[in-house]
């Protein structure tokens, strides 16, 4: 069992190592474009406005292109780690469909995606499906074309059917259910609502649960309720900020690659890009996700109780100029970031001690 878990972690880390440059490149270019657009006074009630800023729009588009490839690369190289080159095609297709599930629903909805969790699942399924096909005995004349023709077609068809017919509809339904739940909670306990919003924002970092909370907050802006988006805005940035801070505070706990990812995550957190936490969560979801969820919940509750209102559908320090109760907003972000960093380093340190103790006992 332990050996199987180590193998699974190796597959996840392989996917993460290839996806990190896409996340860092896309996130930092997007952050730069949004940050400069805000600096030049182009933040509107509907978000950054790049009208009249063609150079910044070009930077944004390049960043979005890099970011849009991230889930495909993550899934593709997880599958590659499991089954070699034949796993790349179904892995990439599964990752792409994870990011664009909404385009293939009976009623297309671009807001619907499976996020990074869907991409991880797609990569694992693609890899193991390919491994299963490899074990099927075939005639020696067919064997040479198996890895370049038969395996990619069969495995891609299988992963496509799973993503579009098995995973897609339930995710869309859950997103609608989550939105309905948030609407029913609005007007009730503000602390409970803030806890739920914070957890939803952090748990899948840009996936369907995150989007359900985010779009609920954005819808409330149109109704003149800015506190929902204020809670979301504080929660959005604390996962990457907290993980970035964790790698800075206790550097010896982290590898060089993780420290580099931490620096990129911190930069993305400043601009409100939750996806900066994905490399850490994809590599070690069991330990990372609870830590970032806790930090985002703390930030969301403080923001909600502090009366923070966000007039723009975005998060992080970048929207500070359009936020009500700025001091409470800053305190919420700082508290959530510190809680995430402390929790992560405690868990990381404890797990390392446990591994060392186990190795010494062998």
XYZ file of N, CA and C in Angstrom, residues 250 253 287 343-357:
54
model
N 10.342 28.841 6.194
C 11.103 27.628 6.552
C 11.626 26.969 5.276
N 12.536 23.145 4.669
C 11.488 22.137 4.513
C 11.147 21.882 3.045
N -2.324 16.995 2.238
C -1.824 17.936 3.245
C -2.078 19.393 2.870
N 0.126 26.622 9.223
C -0.478 25.292 9.126
C 0.320 24.408 8.166
N 0.697 24.966 7.033
C 1.420 24.184 6.022
C 2.783 23.756 6.537
N 3.501 24.655 7.167
C 4.837 24.310 7.648
C 4.787 23.327 8.817
N 3.779 23.448 9.667
C 3.626 22.485 10.766
C 3.368 21.091 10.207
N 2.437 21.008 9.261
C 2.104 19.712 8.663
C 3.296 19.157 7.893
N 3.969 20.024 7.146
C 5.131 19.591 6.357
C 6.257 19.094 7.271
N 6.523 19.858 8.343
C 7.568 19.462 9.270
C 7.260 18.162 9.979
N 6.005 17.991 10.379
C 5.601 16.759 11.059
C 5.732 15.558 10.137
N 5.318 15.719 8.871
C 5.395 14.604 7.929
C 6.834 14.222 7.648
N 7.744 15.203 7.599
C 9.161 14.890 7.369
C 9.749 14.126 8.546
N 9.388 14.544 9.760
C 9.874 13.829 10.946
C 9.360 12.402 10.961
N 8.111 12.214 10.552
C 7.527 10.868 10.525
C 8.264 9.981 9.507
N 8.575 10.568 8.338
C 9.294 9.789 7.314
C 10.679 9.405 7.803
N 11.391 10.366 8.422
C 12.747 10.087 8.938
C 12.702 8.997 10.004
N 11.716 9.095 10.905
C 11.584 8.103 11.977
C 11.301 6.712 11.398
